[in-house]
Coordinates of C-alpha atoms and ligand atoms in Angstrom, one line a residue:
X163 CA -8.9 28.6 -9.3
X164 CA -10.1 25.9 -12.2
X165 CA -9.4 22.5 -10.5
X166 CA -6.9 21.6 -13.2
X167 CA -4.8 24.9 -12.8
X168 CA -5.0 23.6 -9.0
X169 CA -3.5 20.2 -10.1
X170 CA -0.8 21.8 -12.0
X171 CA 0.3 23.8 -9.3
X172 CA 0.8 21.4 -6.3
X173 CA 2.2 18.2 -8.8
X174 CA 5.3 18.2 -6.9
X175 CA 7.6 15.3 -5.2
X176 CA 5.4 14.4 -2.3
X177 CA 5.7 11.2 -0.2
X178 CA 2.2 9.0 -0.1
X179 CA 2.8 8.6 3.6
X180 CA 2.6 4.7 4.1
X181 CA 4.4 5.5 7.0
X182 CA 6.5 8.6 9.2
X183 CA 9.5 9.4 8.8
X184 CA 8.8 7.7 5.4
X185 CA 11.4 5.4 4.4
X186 CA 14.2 7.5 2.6
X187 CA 15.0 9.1 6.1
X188 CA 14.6 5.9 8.5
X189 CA 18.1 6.9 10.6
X190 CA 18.3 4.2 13.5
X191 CA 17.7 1.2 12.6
X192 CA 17.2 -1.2 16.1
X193 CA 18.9 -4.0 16.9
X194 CA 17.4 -7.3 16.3
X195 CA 17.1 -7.6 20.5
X196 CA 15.6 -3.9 20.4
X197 CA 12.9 -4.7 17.7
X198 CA 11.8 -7.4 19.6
X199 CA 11.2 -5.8 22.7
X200 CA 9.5 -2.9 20.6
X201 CA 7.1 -5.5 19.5
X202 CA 7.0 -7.3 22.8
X203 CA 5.9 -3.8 24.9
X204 CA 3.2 -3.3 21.9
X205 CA 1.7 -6.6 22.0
X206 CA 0.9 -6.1 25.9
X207 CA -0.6 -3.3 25.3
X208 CA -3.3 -4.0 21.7
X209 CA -2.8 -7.8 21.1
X210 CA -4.7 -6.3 17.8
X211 CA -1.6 -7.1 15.4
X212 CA -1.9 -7.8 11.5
X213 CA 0.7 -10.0 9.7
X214 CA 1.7 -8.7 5.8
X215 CA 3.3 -12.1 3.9
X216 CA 5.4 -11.1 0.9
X217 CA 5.4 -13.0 -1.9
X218 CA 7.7 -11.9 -4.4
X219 CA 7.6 -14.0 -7.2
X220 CA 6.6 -13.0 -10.8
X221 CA 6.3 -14.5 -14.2
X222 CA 7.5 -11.8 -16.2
X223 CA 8.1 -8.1 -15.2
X224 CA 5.3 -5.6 -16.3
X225 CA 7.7 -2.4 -17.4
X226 CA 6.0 0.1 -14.8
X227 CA 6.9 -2.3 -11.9
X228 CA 7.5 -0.5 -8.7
X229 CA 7.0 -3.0 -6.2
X230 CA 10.2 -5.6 -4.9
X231 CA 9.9 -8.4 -7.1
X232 CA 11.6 -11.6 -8.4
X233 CA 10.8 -12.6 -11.9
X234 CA 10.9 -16.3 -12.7
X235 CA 9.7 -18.9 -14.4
X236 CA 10.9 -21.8 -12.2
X237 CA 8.3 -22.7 -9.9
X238 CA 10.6 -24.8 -7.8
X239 CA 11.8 -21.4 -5.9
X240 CA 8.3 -22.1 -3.9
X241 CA 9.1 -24.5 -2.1
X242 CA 12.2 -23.4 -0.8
X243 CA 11.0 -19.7 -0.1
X244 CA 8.0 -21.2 2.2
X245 CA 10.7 -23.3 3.8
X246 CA 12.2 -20.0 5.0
X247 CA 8.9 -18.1 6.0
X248 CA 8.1 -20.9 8.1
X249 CA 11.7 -20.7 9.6
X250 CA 11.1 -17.3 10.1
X251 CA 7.7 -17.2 11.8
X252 CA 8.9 -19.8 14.1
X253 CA 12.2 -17.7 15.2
X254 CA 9.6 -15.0 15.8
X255 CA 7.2 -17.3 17.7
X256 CA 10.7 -18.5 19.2
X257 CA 11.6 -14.7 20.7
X258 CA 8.0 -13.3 21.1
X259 CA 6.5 -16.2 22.7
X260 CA 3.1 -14.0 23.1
X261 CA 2.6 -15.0 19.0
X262 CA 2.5 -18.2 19.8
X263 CA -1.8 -18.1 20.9
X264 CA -2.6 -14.9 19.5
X265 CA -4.3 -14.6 16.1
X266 CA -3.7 -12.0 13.6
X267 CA -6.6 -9.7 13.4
X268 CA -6.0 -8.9 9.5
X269 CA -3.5 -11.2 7.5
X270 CA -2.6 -10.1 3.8
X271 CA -1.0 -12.2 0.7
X272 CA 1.0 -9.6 -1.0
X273 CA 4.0 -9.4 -3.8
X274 CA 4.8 -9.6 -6.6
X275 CA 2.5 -12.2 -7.1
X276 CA 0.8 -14.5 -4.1
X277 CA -0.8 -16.5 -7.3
X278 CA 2.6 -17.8 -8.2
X279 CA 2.3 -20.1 -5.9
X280 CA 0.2 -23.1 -6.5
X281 CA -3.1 -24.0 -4.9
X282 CA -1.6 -26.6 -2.5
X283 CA 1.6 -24.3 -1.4
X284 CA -1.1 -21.4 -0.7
X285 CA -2.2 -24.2 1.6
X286 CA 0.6 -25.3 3.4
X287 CA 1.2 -21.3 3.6
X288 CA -1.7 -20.4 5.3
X289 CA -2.0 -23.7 7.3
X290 CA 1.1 -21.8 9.3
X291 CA -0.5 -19.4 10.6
X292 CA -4.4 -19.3 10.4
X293 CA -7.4 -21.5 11.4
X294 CA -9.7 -22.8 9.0
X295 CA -13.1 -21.3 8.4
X296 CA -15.4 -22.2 11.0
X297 CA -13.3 -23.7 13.3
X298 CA -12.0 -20.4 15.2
X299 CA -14.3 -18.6 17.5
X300 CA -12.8 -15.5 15.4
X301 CA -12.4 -15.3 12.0
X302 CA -9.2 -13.2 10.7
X303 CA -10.2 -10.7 8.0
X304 CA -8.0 -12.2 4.9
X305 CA -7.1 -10.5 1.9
X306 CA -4.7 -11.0 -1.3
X307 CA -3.4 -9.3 -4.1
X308 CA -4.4 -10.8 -7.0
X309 CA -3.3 -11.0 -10.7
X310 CA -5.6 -12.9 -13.0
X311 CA -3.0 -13.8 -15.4
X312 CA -1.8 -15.9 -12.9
X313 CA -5.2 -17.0 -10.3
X314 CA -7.3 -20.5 -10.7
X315 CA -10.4 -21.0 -9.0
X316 CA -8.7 -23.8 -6.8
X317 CA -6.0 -20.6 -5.1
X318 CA -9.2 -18.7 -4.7
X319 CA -11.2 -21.5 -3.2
X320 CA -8.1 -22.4 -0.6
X321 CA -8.0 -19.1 0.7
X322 CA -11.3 -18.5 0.7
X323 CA -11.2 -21.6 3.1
X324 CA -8.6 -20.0 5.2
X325 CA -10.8 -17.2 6.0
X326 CA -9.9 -14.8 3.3
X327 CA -13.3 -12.6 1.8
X328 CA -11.1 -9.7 0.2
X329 CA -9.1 -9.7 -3.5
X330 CA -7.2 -6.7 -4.7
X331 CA -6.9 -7.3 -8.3
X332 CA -4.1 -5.8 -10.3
X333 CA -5.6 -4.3 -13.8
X334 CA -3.7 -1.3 -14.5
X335 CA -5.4 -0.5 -17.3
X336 CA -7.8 -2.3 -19.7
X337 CA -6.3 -0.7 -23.2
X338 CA -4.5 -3.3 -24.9
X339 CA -1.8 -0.4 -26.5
X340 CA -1.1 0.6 -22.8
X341 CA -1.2 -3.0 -22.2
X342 CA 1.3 -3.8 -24.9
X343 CA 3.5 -0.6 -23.9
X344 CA 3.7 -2.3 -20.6
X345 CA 4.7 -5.6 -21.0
X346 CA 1.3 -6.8 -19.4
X347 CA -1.2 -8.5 -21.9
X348 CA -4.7 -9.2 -19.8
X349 CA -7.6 -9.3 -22.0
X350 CA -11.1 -7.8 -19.7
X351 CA -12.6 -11.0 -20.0
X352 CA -9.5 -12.6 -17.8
X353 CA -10.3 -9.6 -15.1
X354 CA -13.7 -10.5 -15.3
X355 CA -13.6 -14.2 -15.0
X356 CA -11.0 -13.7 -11.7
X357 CA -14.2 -11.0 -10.4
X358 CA -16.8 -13.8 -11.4
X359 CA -14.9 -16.5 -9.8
X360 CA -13.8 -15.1 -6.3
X361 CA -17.7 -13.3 -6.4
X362 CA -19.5 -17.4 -6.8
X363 CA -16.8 -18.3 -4.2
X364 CA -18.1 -15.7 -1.6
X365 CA -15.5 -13.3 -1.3
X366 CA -17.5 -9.8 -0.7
X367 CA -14.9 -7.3 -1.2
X368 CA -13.0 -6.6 -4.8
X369 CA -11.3 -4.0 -5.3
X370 CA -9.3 -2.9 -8.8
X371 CA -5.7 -1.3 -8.7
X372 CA -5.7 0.9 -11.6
X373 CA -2.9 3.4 -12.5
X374 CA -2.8 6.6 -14.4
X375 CA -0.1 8.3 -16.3
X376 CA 1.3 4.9 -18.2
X377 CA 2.8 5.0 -21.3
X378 CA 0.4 5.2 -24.5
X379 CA -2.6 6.0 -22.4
X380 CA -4.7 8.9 -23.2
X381 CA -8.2 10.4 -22.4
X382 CA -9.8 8.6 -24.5
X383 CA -8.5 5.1 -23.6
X384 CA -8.8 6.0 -20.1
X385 CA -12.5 7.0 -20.3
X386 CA -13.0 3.5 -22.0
X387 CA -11.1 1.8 -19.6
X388 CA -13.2 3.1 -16.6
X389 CA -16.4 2.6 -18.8
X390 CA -15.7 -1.0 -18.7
X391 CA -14.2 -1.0 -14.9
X392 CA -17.0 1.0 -13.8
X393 CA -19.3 -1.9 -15.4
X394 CA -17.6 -4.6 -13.0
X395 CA -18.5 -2.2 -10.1
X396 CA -15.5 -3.9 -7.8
X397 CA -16.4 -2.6 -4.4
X398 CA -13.3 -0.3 -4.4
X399 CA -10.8 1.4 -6.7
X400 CA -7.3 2.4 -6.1
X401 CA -6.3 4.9 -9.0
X402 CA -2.5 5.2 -8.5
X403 CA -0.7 7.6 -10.1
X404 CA 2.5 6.4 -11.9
X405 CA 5.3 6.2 -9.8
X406 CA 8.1 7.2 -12.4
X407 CA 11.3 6.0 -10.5
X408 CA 13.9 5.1 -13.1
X409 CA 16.5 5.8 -10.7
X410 CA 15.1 3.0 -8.7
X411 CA 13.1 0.7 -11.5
X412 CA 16.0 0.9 -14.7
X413 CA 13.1 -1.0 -16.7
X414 CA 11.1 2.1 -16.8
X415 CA 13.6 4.0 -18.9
X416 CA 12.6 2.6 -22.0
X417 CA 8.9 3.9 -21.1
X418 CA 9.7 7.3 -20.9
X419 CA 9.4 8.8 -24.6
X420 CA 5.4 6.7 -24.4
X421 CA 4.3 8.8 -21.3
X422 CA 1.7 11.5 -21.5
X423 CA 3.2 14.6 -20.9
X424 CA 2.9 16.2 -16.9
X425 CA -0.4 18.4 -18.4
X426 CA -2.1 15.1 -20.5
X427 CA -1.4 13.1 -17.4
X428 CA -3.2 15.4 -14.9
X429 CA -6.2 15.3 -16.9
X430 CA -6.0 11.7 -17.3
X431 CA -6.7 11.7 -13.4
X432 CA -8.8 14.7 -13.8
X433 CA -11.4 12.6 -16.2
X434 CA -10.7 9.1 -14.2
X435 CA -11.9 10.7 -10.8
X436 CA -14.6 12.7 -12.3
X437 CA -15.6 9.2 -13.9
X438 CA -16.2 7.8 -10.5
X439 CA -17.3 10.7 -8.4
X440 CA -20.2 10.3 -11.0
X441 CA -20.5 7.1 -10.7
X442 CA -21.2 6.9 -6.9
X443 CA -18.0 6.2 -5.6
X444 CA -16.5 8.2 -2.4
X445 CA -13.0 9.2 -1.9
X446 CA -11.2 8.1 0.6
X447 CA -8.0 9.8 1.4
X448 CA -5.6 9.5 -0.8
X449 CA -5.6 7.5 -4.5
X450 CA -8.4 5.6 -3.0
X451 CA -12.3 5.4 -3.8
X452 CA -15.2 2.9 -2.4
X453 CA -18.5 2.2 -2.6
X454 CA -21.0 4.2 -0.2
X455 CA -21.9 0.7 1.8
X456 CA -18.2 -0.7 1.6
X457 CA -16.9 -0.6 4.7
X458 CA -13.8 1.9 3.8
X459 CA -16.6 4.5 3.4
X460 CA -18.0 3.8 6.4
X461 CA -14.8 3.5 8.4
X462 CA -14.0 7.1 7.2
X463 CA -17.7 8.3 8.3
X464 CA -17.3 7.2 11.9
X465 CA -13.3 8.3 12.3
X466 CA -11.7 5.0 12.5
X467 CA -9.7 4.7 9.1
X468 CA -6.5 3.7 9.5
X469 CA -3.5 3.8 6.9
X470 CA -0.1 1.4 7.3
X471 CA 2.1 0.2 4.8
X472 CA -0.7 -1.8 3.3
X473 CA -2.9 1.1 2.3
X474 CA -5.7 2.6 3.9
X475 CA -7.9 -0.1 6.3
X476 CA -10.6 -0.2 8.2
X477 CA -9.2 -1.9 11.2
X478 CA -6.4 -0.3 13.6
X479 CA -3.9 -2.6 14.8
X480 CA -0.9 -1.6 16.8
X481 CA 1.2 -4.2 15.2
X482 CA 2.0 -5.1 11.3
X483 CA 4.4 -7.7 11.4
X484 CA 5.8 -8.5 8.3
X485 CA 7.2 -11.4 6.8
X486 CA 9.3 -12.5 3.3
X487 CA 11.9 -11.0 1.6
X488 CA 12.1 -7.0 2.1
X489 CA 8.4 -7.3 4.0
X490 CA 8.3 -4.5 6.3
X491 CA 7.3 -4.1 9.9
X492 CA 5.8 -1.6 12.4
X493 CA 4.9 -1.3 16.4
X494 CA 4.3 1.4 17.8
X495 CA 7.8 3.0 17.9
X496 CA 10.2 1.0 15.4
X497 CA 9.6 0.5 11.9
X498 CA 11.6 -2.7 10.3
X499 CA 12.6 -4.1 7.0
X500 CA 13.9 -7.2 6.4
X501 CA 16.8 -8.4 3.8
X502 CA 15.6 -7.9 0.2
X503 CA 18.0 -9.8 -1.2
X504 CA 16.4 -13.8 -1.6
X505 CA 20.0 -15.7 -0.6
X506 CA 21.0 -13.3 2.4
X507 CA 17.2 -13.7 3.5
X508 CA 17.4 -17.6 3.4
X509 CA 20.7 -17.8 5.0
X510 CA 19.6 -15.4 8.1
X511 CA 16.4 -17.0 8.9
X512 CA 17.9 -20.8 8.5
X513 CA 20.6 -19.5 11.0
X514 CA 17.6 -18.7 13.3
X515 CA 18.3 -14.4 12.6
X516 CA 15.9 -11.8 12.7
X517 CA 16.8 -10.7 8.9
X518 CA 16.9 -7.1 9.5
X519 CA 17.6 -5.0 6.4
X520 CA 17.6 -1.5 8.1
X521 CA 14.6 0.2 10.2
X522 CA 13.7 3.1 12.3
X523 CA 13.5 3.6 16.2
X524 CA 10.6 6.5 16.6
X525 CA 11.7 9.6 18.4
X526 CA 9.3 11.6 20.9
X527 CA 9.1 13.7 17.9
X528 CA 8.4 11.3 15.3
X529 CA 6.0 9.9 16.9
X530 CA 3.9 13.0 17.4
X531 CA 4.5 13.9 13.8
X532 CA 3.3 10.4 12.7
X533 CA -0.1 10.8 14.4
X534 CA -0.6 14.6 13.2
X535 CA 0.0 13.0 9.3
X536 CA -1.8 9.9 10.1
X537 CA -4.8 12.3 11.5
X538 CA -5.1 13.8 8.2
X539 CA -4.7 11.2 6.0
X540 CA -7.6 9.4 7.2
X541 CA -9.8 12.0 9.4
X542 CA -8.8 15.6 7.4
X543 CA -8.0 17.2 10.5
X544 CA -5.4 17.2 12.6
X545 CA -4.3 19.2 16.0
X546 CA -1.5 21.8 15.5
X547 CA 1.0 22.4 18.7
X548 CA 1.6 25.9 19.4
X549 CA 5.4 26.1 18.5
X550 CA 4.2 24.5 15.3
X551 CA 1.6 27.1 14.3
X552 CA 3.5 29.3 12.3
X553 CA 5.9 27.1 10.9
X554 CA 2.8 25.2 9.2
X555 CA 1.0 28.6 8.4
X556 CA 3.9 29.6 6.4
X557 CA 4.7 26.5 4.6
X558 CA 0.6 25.6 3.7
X559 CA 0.0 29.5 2.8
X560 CA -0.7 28.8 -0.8
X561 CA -3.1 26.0 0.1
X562 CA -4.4 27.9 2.6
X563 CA -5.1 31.0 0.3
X564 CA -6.2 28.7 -2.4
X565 CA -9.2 27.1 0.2
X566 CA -7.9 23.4 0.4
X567 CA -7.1 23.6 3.6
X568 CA -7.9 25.8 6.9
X569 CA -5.8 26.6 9.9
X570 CA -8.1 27.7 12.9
X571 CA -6.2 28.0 16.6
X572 CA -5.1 24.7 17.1
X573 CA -6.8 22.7 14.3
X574 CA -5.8 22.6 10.5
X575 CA -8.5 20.6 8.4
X576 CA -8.3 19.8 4.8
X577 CA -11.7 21.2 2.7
X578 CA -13.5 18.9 0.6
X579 CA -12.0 20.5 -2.2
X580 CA -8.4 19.8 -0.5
X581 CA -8.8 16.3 -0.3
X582 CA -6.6 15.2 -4.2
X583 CA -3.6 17.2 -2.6
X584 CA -3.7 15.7 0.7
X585 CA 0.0 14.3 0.4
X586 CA 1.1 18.4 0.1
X587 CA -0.8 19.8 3.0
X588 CA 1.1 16.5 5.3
X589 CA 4.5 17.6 3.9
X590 CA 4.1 20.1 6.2
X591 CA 4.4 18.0 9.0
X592 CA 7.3 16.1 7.6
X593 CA 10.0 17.8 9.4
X594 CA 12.5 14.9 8.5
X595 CA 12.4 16.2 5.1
X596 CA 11.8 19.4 5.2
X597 CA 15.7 19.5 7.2
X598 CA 17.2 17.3 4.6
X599 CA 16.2 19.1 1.3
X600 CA 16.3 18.7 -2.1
X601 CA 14.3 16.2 -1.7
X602 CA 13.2 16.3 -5.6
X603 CA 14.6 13.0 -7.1
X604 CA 13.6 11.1 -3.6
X605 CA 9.7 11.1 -4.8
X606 CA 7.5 10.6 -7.3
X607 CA 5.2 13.8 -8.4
X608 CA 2.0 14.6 -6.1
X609 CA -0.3 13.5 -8.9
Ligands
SAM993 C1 2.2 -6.2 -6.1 S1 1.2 -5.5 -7.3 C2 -0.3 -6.3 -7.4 C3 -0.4 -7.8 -7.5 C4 0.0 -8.5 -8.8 N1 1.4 -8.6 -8.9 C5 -0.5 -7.8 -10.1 O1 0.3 -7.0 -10.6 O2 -1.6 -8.0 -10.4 C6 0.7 -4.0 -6.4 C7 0.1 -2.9 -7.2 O3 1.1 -1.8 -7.2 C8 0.8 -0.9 -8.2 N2 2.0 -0.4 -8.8 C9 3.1 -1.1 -9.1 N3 4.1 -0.3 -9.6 C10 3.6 0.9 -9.6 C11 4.1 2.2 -10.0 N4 5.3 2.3 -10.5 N5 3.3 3.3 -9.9 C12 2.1 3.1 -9.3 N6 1.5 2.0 -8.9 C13 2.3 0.9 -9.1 C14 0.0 -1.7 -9.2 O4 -1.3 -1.1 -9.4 C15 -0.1 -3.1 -8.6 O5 -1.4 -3.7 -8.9
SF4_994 S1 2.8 -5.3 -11.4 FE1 2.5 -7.2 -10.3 S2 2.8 -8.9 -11.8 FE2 3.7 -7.0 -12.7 S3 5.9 -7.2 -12.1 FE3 4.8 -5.9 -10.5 S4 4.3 -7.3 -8.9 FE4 4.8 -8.5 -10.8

């Protein structure tokens, strides 16, 4: 079967898997007392442990928007929302007294928009929780989401100082009618300055979010837009597809009439990742691709990618913990989210509360599930149990008779050519969902 028939077939609702059960069916959440020792118990076993700050500020809101944001204009809201991260890390450091000497091994600046903040605020941030280059026998492997409407040299240059060698910087899309359609005005030349900038600084690792499937786009803007993307060479490319979640995001109604239609949109992606197959870039996993040398690609050579609810990474931890409005959290067998809402957030922390929004404790059965989707989602391959067998054989026979995937004994392994619909071959494993259908206005579409 022609690749695109391929992609028309499996673009169904599929979860991307950031974490299992994914969040739509977390059932039992823990007390604060029970997350705690969760984290505690994890800690003693892999002090590895990452920390996720959320940020979730924003100048104006870019139409698409999925991600849990404030938009503002008053830059006064900085101060008081470091106030409550620092009240927050302390309460932590005040119940898991094990934080207290341990550094993070990764520490990420997500949002919204970490720019927002002002150079000396990143500061007083970062001066929280990390050393300063140089003066730590280990170095934490920093990174920040980055959006160059919004990003001086002088933010740059403080987290640099902080340790910090990776930026993720939001582009969407380089055409200035998607631009427009969006809400998001950001000429290439303020992309490339923020590339130029964090490159003479010595950060070694950029990487582009681009999406596919906005409004206005169409083969020929997106072949223009990767021309020009593919000319920065950032060191790795996530190619989201739209997340259309009106339901959840009211803003993107008013896109709806400008999208490309479900067949114009898969061959959007289609061209996109032929663009940068060509170009030398490898895919890793899902929406993700990286240069042969970066060390994504390698990480996925030698078996050790690892996926959380930042992405795919090259380092395991056993512990995110994270921090800000609605940041979420995961040991080994609780997931957490804190309060989204800013003012119950404030008030819980300044009353010395672990601000617990809802979460997840991890049955036996979760657990196993969770490795078996994680397996595949960064090593192809995965170990099937043999009550399992013919459950999975049934629900993966079309991707099985269509040669993406292969089910031997014990073992199913996604083929090379398997690898865009990884997301369908782990809803397989997602027996959460699979009990609790329809499930079809829960997700976005596969691609
Ligand atoms: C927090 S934002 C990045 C940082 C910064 N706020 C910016 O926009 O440059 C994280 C990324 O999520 C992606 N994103 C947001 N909404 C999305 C949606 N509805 N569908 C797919 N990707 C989305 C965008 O690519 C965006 O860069
Ligand atoms: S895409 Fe980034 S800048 Fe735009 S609203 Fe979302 S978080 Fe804010």
């Amino acid at each position: 079967m022609q690749f695109s028939e391929l992609v028309k077939k499996y673009d169904v609702p599929a979860p991307r898997y950031t974490s299992y059960p994914t969040v739509p069916y977390w059932t039992d959440t823990p007390t604060a007392q029970e997350w705690i020792e969760s984290l505690r118990r994890t800690l003693t076993r892999d002090k590895n442990y990452s920390i996720y700050v959320h940020l979730p500020f924003c100048e104006t809101l870019c139409s698409f928007c999925g991600c849990n944001t404030v938009i503002t204009r008053n830059h006064n809201n900085e101060g008081e929302y470091l106030e409550a991260l620092e009240k927050e890390w302390k309460n932590y450091k005040r119940l898991v007294p094990e934080l207290e000497s341990l550094l993070p091994k990764q520490f990420h600046l997500g949002g919204g928009t970490p720019t927002f903040f002002s150079a000396a605020h990143l500061e007083r941030l970062l001066s929280n929780f990390l050393p300063r280059r140089g003066s730590a026998a280990t170095q934490v492997e920093g990174s920040v989401e980055v959006d160059p409407r919004h990003c001086t040299r002088e933010q740059l240059e403080v987290m640099y100082a902080y340790g910090f060698e990776r930026i993720s910087i939001g582009v969407q899309d380089l055409d200035p009618q998607v631009q427009r359609a969006v809400n998001r005005l950001q000429p290439l030349e303020m992309t490339q300055a923020t590339v130029d900038s964090a490159r003479s600084i010595g950060y070694t690792s950029v990487n582009f979010d681009l999406i596919y499937g906005l409004p206005k786009q169409t083969l020929a803007s997106i072949a223009e837009s990767m021309k020009k993307t593919l000319e920065l060479r950032p060191d790795r490319i996530a190619f989201y597809s739209f997340a259309v979640v009106p339901w959840m995001k009211p803003a993107q109604s008013s896109l709806e009439k400008f999208l490309p239609n479900a067949e114009e949109k898969r061959h959007i992606f289609e061209l996109g990742r032929t663009m940068l197959l060509e170009a030398g870039y490898v895919e890793i996993g899902m929406d993700h691709f990286a240069l042969p040398d970066e060390a994504l690609s390698q990480a996925m050579n030698s078996g050790e990618l690892h996926r959380n609810f930042m992405g795919y990474t090259e380092t395991k931890s056993s512990v995110l913990l994270g921090l800000g409005a609605s940041s979420i959290s995961e040991s080994e067998d609780c997931y957490h989210q804190n309060e989204k809402n800013l003012a119950d957030y404030y008030r819980r922390v300044a009353a010395g509360e672990i601000p617990t929004l809802r979460g997840h404790r991890l049955t036996e059965q979760d657990m196993q599930r969770r490795q078996q989707i994680l397996d595949l989602m960064t090593r192809f391959e995965t170990e099937v149990t043999l009550e399992q067998r013919e459950t999975v054989r049934g629900l993966l026979s079309e991707l099985i008779a269509d040669q993406l995937v292969d089910l031997q004994e014990d073992t199913l392994t996604i083929l090379p050519a398997g690898r865009p619909f990884l997301r369908n071959a782990c809803v397989a494993f997602d027996d959460r969902m699979n009990a609790a259908r329809p499930r079809d206005n829960l997700f976005s579409k596969a691609v």
